[in-house]
Coordinates of C-alpha atoms and ligand atoms in Angstrom, one line a residue:
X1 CA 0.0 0.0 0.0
X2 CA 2.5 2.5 0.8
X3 CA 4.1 1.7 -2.4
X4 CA 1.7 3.5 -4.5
X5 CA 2.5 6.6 -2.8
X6 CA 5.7 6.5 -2.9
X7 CA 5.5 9.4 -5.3
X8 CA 3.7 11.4 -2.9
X9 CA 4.3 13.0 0.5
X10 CA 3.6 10.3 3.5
X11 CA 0.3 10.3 3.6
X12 CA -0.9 10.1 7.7
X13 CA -3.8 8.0 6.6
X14 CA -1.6 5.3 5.1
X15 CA 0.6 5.2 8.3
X16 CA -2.8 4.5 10.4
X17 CA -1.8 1.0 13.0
X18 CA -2.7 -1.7 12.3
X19 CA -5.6 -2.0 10.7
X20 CA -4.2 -2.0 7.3
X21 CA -1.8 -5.2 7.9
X22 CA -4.0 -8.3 7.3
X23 CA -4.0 -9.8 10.7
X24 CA -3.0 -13.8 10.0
X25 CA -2.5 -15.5 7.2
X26 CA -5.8 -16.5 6.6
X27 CA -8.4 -13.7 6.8
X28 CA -12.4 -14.2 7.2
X29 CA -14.7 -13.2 5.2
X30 CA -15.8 -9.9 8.0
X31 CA -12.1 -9.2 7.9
X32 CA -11.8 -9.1 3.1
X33 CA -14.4 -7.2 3.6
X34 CA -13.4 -4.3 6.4
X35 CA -9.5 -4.5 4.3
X36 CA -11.4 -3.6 1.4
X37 CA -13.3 -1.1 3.0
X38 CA -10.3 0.4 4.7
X39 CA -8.4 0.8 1.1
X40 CA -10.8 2.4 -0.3
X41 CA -12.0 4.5 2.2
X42 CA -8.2 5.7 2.6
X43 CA -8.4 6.3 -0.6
X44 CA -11.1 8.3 -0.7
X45 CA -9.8 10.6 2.3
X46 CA -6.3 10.7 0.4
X47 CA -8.3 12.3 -2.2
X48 CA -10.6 14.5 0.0
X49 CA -7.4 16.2 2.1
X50 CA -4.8 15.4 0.3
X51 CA -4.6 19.3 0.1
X52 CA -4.6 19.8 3.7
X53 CA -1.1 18.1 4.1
X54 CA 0.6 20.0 1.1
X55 CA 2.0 21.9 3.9
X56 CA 3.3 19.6 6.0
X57 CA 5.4 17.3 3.2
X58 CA 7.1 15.9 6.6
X59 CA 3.6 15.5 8.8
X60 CA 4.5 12.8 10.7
X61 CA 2.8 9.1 11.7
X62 CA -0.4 10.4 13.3
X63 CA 0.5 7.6 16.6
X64 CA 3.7 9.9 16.6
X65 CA 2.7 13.1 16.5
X66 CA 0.0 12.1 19.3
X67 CA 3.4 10.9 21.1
X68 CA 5.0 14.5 20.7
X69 CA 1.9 16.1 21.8
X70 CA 1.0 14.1 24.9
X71 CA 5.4 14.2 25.8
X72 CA 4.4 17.8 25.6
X73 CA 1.7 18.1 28.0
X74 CA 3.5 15.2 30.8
X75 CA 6.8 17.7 30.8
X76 CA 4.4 20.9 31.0
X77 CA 2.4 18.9 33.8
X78 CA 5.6 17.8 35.3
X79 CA 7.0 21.1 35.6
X80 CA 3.8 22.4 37.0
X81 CA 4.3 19.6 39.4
X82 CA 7.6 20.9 40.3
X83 CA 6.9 24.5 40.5
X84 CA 3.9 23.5 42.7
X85 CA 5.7 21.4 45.1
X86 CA 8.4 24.1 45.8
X87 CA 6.1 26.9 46.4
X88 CA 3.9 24.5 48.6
X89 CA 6.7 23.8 50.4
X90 CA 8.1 27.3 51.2
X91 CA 4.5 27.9 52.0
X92 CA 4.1 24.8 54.2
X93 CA 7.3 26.1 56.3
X94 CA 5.8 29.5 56.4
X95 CA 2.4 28.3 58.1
X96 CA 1.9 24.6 59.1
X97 CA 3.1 22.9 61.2
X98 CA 5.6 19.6 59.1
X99 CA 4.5 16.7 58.2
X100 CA 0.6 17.6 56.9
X101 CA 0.0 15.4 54.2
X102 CA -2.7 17.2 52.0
X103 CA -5.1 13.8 51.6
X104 CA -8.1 14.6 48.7
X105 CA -8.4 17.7 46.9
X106 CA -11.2 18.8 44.5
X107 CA -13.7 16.4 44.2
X108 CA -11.1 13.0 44.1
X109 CA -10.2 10.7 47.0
X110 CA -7.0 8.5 47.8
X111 CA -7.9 5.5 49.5
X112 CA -4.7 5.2 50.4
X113 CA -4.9 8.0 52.6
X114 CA -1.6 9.0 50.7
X115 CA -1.5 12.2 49.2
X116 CA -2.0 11.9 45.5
X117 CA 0.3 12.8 43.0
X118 CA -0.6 14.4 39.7
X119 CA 1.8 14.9 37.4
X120 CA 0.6 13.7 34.1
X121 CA -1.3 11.0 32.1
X122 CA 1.4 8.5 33.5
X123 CA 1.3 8.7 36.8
X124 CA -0.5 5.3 38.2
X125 CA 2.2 3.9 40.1
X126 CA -0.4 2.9 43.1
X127 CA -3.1 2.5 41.4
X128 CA -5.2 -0.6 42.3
X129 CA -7.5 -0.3 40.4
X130 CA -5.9 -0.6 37.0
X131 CA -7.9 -2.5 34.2
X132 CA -6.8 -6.2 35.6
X133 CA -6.6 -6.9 31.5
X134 CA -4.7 -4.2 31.1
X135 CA -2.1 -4.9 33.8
X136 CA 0.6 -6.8 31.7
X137 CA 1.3 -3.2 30.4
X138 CA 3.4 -0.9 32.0
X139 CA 1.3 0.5 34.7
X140 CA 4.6 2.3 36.3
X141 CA 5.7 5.9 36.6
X142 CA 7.3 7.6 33.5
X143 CA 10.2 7.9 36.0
X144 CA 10.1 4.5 36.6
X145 CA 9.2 3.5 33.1
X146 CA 13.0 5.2 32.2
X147 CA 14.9 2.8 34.1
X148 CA 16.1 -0.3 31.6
X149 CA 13.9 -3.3 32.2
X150 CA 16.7 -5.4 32.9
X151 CA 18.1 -3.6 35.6
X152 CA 17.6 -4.6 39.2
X153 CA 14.6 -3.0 41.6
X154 CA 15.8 -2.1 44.5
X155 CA 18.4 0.7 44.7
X156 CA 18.2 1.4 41.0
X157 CA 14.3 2.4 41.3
X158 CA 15.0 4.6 44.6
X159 CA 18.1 6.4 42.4
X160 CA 15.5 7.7 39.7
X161 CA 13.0 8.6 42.3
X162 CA 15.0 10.3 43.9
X163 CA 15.3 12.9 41.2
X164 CA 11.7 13.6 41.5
X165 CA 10.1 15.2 44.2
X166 CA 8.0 12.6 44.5
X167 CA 7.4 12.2 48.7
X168 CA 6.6 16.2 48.4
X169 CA 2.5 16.1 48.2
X170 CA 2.9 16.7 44.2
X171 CA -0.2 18.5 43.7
X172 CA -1.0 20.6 40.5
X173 CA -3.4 23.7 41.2
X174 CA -6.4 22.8 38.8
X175 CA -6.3 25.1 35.9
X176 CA -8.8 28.3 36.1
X177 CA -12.0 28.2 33.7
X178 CA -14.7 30.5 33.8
X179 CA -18.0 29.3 35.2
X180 CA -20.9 28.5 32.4
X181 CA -24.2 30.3 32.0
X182 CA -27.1 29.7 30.2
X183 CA -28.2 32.0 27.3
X184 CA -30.5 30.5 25.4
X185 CA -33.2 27.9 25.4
X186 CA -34.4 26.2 22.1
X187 CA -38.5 24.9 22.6
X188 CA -39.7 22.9 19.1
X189 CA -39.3 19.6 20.2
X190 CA -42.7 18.0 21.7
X191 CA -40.8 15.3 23.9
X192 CA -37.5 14.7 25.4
X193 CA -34.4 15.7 23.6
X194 CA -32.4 13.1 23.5
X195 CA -29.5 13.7 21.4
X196 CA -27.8 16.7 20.0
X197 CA -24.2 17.3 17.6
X198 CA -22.9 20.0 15.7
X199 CA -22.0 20.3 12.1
X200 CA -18.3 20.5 11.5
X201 CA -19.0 24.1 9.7
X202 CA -20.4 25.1 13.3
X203 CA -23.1 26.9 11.5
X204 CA -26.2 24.7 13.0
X205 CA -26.5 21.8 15.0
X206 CA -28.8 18.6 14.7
X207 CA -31.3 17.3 17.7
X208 CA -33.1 13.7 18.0
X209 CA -36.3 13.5 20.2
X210 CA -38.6 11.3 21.7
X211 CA -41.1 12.7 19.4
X212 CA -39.5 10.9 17.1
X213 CA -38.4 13.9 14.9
X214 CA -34.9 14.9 13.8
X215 CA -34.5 18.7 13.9
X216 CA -31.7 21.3 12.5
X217 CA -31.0 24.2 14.2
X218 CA -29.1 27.7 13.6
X219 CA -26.6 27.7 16.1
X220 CA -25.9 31.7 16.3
X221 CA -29.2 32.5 16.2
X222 CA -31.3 29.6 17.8
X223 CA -33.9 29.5 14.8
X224 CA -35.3 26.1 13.4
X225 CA -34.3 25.5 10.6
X226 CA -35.6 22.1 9.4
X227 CA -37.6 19.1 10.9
X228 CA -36.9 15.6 9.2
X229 CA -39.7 13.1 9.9
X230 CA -39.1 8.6 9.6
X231 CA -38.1 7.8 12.5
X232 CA -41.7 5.7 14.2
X233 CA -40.3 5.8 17.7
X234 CA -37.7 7.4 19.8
X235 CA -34.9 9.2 18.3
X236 CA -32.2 8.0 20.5
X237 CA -28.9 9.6 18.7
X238 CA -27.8 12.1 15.9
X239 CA -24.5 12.7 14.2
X240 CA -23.3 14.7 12.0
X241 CA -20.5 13.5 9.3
X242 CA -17.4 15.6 9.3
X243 CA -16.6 13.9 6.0
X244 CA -19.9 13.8 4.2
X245 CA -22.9 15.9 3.5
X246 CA -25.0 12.9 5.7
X247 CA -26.8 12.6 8.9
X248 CA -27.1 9.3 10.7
X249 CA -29.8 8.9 13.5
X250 CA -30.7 5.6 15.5
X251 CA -33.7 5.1 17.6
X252 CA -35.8 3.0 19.6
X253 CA -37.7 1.4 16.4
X254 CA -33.6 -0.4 15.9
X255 CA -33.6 2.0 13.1
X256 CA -29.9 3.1 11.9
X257 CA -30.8 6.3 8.9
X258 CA -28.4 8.2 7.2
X259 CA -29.9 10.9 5.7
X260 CA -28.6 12.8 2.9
X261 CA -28.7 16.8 3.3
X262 CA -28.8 17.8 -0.2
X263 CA -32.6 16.2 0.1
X264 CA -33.0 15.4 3.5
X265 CA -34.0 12.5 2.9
X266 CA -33.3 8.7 4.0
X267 CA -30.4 7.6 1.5
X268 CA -29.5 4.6 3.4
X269 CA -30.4 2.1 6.3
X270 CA -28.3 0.0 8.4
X271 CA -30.1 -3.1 9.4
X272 CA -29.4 -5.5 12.1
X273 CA -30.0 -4.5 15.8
X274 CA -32.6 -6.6 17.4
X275 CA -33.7 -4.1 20.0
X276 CA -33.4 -0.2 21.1
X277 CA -30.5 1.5 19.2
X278 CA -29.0 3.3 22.1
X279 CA -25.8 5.4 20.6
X280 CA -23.7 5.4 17.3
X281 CA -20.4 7.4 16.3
X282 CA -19.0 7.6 13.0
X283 CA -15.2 7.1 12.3
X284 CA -13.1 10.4 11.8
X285 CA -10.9 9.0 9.2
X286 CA -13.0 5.6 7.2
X287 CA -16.4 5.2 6.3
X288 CA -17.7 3.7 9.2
X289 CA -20.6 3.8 11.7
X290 CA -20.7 2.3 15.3
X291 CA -23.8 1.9 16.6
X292 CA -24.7 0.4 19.9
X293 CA -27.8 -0.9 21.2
X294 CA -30.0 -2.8 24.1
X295 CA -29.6 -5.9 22.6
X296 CA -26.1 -6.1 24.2
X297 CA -24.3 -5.3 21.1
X298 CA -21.9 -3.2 19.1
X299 CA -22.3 -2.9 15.3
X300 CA -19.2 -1.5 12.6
X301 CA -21.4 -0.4 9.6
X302 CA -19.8 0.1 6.4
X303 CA -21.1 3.6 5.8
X304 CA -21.3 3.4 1.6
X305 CA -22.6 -1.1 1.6
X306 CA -24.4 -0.9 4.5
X307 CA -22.8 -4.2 5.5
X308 CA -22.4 -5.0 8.9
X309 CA -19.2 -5.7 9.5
X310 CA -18.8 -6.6 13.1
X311 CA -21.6 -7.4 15.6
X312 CA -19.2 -6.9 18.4
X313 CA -20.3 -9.0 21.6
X314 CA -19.2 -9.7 24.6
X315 CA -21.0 -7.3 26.8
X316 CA -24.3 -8.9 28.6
X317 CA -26.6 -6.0 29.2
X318 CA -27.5 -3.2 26.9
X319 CA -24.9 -0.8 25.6
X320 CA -25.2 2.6 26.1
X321 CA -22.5 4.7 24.4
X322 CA -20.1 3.9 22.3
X323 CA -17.0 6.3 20.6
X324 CA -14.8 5.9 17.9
X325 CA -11.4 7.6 16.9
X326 CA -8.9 7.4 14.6
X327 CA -6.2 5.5 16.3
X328 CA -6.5 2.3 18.9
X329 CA -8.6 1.6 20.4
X330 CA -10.6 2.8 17.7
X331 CA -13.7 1.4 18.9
X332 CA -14.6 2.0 23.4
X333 CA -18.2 1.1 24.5
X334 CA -20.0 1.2 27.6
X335 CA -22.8 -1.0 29.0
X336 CA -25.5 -1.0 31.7
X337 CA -23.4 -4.2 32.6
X338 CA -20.9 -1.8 34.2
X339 CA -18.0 -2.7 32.3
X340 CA -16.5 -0.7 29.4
X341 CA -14.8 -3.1 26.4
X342 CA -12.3 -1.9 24.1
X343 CA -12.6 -3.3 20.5
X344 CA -10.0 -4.0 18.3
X345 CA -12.2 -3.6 14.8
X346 CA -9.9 -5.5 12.5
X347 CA -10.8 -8.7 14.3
X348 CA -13.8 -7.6 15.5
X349 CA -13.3 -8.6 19.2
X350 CA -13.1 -6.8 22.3
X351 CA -9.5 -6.6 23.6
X352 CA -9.8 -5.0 27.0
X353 CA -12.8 -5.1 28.9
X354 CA -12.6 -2.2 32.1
X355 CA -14.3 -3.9 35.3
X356 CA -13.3 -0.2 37.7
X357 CA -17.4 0.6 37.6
X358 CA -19.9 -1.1 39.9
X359 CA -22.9 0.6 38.1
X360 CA -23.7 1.0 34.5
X361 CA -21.5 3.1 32.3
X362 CA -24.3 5.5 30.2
X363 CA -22.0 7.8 29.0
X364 CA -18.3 8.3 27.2
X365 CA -16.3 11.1 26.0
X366 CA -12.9 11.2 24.0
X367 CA -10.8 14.0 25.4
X368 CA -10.4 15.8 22.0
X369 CA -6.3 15.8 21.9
X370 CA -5.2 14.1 24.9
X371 CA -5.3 10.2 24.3
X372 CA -7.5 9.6 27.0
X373 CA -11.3 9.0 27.9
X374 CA -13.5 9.0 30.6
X375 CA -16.3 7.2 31.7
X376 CA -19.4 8.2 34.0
X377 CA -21.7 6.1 35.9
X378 CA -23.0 6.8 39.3
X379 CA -20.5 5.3 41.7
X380 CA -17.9 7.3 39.3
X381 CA -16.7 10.0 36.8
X382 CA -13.0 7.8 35.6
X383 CA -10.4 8.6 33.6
X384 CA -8.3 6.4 31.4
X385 CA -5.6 6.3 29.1
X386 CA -5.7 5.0 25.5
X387 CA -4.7 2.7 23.7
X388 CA -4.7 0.1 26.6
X389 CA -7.2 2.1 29.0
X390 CA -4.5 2.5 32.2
X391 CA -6.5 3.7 34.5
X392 CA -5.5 8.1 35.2
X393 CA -8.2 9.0 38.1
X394 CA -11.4 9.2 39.9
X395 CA -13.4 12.2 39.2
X396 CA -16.0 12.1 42.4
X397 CA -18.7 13.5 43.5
X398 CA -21.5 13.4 41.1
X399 CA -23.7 10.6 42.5
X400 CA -26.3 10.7 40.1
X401 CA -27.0 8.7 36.6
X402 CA -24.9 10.5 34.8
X403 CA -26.4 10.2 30.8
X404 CA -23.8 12.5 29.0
X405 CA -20.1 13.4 29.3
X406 CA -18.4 16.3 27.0
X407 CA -15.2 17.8 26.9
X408 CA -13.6 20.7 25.2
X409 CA -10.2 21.3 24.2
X410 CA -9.6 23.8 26.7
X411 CA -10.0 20.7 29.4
X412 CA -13.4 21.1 30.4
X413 CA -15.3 18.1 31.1
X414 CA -19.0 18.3 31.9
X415 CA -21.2 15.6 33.2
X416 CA -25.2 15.6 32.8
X417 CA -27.6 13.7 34.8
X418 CA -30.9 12.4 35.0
X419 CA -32.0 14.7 37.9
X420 CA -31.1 17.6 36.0
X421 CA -27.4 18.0 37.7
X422 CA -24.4 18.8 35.8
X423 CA -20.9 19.1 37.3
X424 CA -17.8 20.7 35.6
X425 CA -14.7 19.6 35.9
X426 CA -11.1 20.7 34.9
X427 CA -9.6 17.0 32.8
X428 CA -6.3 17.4 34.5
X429 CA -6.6 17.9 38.0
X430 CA -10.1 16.3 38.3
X431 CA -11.5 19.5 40.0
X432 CA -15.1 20.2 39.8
X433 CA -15.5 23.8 39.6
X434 CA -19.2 24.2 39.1
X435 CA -22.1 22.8 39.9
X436 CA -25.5 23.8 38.4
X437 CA -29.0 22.0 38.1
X438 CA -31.0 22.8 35.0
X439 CA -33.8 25.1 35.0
X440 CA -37.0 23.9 33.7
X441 CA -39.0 25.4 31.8
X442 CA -42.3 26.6 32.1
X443 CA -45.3 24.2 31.3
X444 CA -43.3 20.8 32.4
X445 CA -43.4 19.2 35.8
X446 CA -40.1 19.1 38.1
X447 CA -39.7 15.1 37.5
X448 CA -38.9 16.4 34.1
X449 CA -35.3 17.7 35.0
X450 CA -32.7 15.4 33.1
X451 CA -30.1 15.8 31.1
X452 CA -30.0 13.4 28.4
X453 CA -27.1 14.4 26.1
X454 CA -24.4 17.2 25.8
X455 CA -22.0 18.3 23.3
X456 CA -19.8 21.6 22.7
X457 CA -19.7 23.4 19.4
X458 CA -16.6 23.4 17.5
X459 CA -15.4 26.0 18.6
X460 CA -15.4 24.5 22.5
X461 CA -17.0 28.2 23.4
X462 CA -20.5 27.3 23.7
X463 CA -22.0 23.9 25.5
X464 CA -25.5 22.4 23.8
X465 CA -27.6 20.6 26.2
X466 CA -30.6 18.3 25.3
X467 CA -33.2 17.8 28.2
X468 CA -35.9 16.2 29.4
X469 CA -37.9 19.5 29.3
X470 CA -38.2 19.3 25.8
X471 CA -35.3 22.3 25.3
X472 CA -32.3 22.4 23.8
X473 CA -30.0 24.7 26.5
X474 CA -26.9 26.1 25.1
X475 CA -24.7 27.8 27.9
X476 CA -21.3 29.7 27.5
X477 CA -18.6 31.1 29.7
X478 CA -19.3 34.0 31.7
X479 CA -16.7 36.4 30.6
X480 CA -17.0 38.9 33.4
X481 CA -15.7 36.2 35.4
X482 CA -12.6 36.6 36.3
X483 CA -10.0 34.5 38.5
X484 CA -10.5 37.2 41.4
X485 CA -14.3 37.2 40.9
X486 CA -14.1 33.4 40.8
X487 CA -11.2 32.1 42.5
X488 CA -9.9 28.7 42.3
X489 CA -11.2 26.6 45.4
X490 CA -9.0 23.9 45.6
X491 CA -7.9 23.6 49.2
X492 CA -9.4 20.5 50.3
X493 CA -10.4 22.2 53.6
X494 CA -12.0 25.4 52.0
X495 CA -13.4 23.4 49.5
X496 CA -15.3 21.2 51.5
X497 CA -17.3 24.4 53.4
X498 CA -17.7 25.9 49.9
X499 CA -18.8 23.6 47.8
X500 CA -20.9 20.7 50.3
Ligands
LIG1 C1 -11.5 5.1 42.5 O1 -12.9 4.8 42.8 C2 -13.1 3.4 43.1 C3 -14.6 3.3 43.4 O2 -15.3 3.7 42.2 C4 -12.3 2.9 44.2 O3 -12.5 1.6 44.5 C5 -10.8 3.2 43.9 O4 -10.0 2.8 44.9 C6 -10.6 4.6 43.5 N1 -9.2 4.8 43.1 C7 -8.4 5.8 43.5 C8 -7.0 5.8 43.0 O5 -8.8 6.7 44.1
LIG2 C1 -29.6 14.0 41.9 O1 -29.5 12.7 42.2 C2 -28.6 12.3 43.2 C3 -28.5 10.8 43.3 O2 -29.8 10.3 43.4 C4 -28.9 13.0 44.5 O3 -27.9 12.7 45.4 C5 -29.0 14.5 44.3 O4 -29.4 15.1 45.5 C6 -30.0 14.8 43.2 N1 -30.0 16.2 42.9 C7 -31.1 16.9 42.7 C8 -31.0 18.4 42.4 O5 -32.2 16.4 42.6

């Protein structure tokens, strides 16, 4: 494959893992048929942005240049770490008396009782909790991780501690963001909202419903624009391409549509799921489609067929969200059977299965540049690490069913519940630094407080909510808050009278 484009500069879709090197000698049918799909849908995007990489003739492997990125952000956290640690400790000999270990901050918890370190995406060292599948991996410190494998534990480890100051109470101040407000409500829909995404243009955005109606918004100035009827019961989730001019839309009637918006009509159907169609995501770099559903499965569409090309199985209760990205794993789900699976899609099986959660998992997000994910169900809000989903951190505190997780790329993660809570957290530190509960609107009865699904605009500058109030929310940053209007509270002890 990489021969033909040879003549060409590398092209970051041909250097994609794995999934392009047939996977035994013998292939199956499910697996001709995904290779195929592969080629040609690399083919296609070779075509499509070809132009976009004119200017980067030495754009490097994508898994590499996600390497550099996240190398970046552990040194930047690590000498955030540092810096944090020394003035802590000048502080600490200022006013406290020695020895006060600082035990939870923000809304996460040590078990340990040790104070917990947080330096970057690597740092797991005590963590018990990591993925027991996962554990053959390296679940060390990067410092740790440095030292050859062949040399001896002991001394050797202590000698590269050493050089961090990693007895000091590492604790990184959470990074300031301005609280959200609501500033505009959206009314059309005559049932719940159940799903919302926003074009990749970032000029409107796309809602499903349990009125069974699909319905396209401006996004700047809140109008409707456009209802699509076909769906005969619950609209249960939306997408919008950032490839092709298509919809796709799932719902309770195991309905999978991708709708074509030159016509707006239904161009194809995906057909297969025995019951509810819970979630779906579409690939950012092939022609696929993931959807997910209550009959306990996973399904890998190929977008043009309409083949199935996986039913992926292995979960035993119904599947509630489901993500897909461009490098491994490139399929995660997550299941009312409160584990998450990750799927390698070449071979159609799952090759991790997380077993942290002790209630269902309803909602996923992809951090949008770090390699990492996170997970919410209502013992938890967890962090993980991709591609072999290391567990990074607890994120506690919002005991609710959580439905929807987003995040922007300025680190903003927000959870949504079915009580009409919703928590924001900064990704790094794990600090929740606002708490609000959605107001309802006039007309519906207080049991109809729920947040079903979330997403941020393209930008990352303005948060869509859909609700069980029949709204669409959309909320943005205060920007006469400032960090002396809104300090950070982050002091475990101040924290705990502010914010319980
Ligand atoms: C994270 O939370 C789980 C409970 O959901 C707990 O068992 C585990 O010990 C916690 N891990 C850490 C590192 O706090
Ligand atoms: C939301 O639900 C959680 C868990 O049931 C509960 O602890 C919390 O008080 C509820 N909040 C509201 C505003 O109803």
């Amino acid at each position: 494959m990489t021969a033909t484009t040879q003549e060409v500069p590398a092209n970051p879709i041909d250097l994609l893992p794995d999934v392009v090197d047939p996977p035994s000698l013998e292939e199956t049918p499910a697996q001709k048929t995904l290779l195929n799909t592969v080629f040609r849908s690399m083919k296609r995007s070779h075509d499509m942005f070809y132009h976009h990489y004119e200017d980067y003739p030495e754009f490097p492997d994508i898994d590499e240049h996600y390497r550099e990125a996240k190398l970046k952000t552990e040194y930047k956290s690590l000498v955030a770490a540092v810096a944090e640690t020394k003035r802590r400790k000048e502080e600490e000999q200022v006013n406290l008396p020695k020895n006060v270990p600082v035990i939870a901050i923000g809304g996460m918890t040590s078990e340990s009782g040790a104070p917990l370190a947080i330096t970057g995406p690597s740092e797991s060292e005590n963590d018990s909790a990591a993925a027991a599948s996962s554990s053959q991996k390296s679940s060390n410190s990067r410092a740790v991780a440095q030292v050859p494998s062949s040399s001896k534990t002991g001394p050797q480890d202590n000698t590269v501690r050493a050089l961090l100051p990693s007895r000091a109470p590492m604790v990184v101040k959470p990074k300031w963001h301005a609280p959200w407000k609501l500033y505009r409500v959206l009314s059309g829909h005559t049932g719940w909202v159940r799903s919302v995404d926003v074009e990749p243009g970032n000029e409107w955005l796309v809602s499903g419903g349990a009125d069974r109606i699909i319905k396209i918004w401006d996004l700047a100035k809140g109008t409707l624009r456009l209802s699509l009827t076909g769906h005969i019961s619950a609209v249960r989730a939306v997408k919008v391409s950032p490839r092709h001019p298509f919809i796709f839309s799932a719902g309770e009637d195991k309905q999978v549509k991708c709708w074509d918006l030159e016509t707006n009509k239904v161009v194809r159907h995906y057909h297969g799921h025995l019951s509810a169609v819970q979630d779906l995501d579409i690939h950012p770099t092939m022609d696929l489609l993931v959807t997910c559903a209550r009959d306990s499965t996973a399904r890998l569409w190929d977008m043009r067929t309409k083949a199935q090309i996986h039913c992926l199985t292995g979960h035993t209760n119904t599947v509630a969200s489901v993500r897909c990205q461009a490098t491994d794993p490139q399929v995660i789900t997550s299941s009312h059977d409160s584990t998450i699976r990750l799927w390698d899609i070449v071979a159609g099986r799952s090759v991790v299965t997380l077993t942290n959660h002790k209630k269902a998992v309803r909602a996923l997000s992809l951090h949008p540049t770090l390699r990492m994910f996170a997970s919410g169900s209502p013992d938890n809000i967890k962090q993980w690490k991709c591609p072999d989903g290391e567990f990074y951190q607890n994120l506690s505190g919002h005991n609710a069913v959580i439905n929807s997780l987003t995040c922007n790329q300025d680190g903003v993660l927000v959870s949504g519940a079915d009580n009409g809570t919703m928590q924001f957290w900064d990704w790094n530190s794990g600090f929740c630094f606002d708490r609000q509960t959605t107001k309802v609107q006039p007309g519906s009865i207080d049991s109809e407080a729920g947040i079903y699904s979330m997403c941020f605009d393209r930008s990352g500058s303005r948060l869509i909510t859909a609700e069980a109030d029949k709204t669409i929310k959309m909320y943005k940053e205060d920007d006469t808050a400032t960090e002396e209007s809104h300090p950070v509270m982050w002091r475990p002890n101040v924290l705990r009278k502010k914010m319980y």
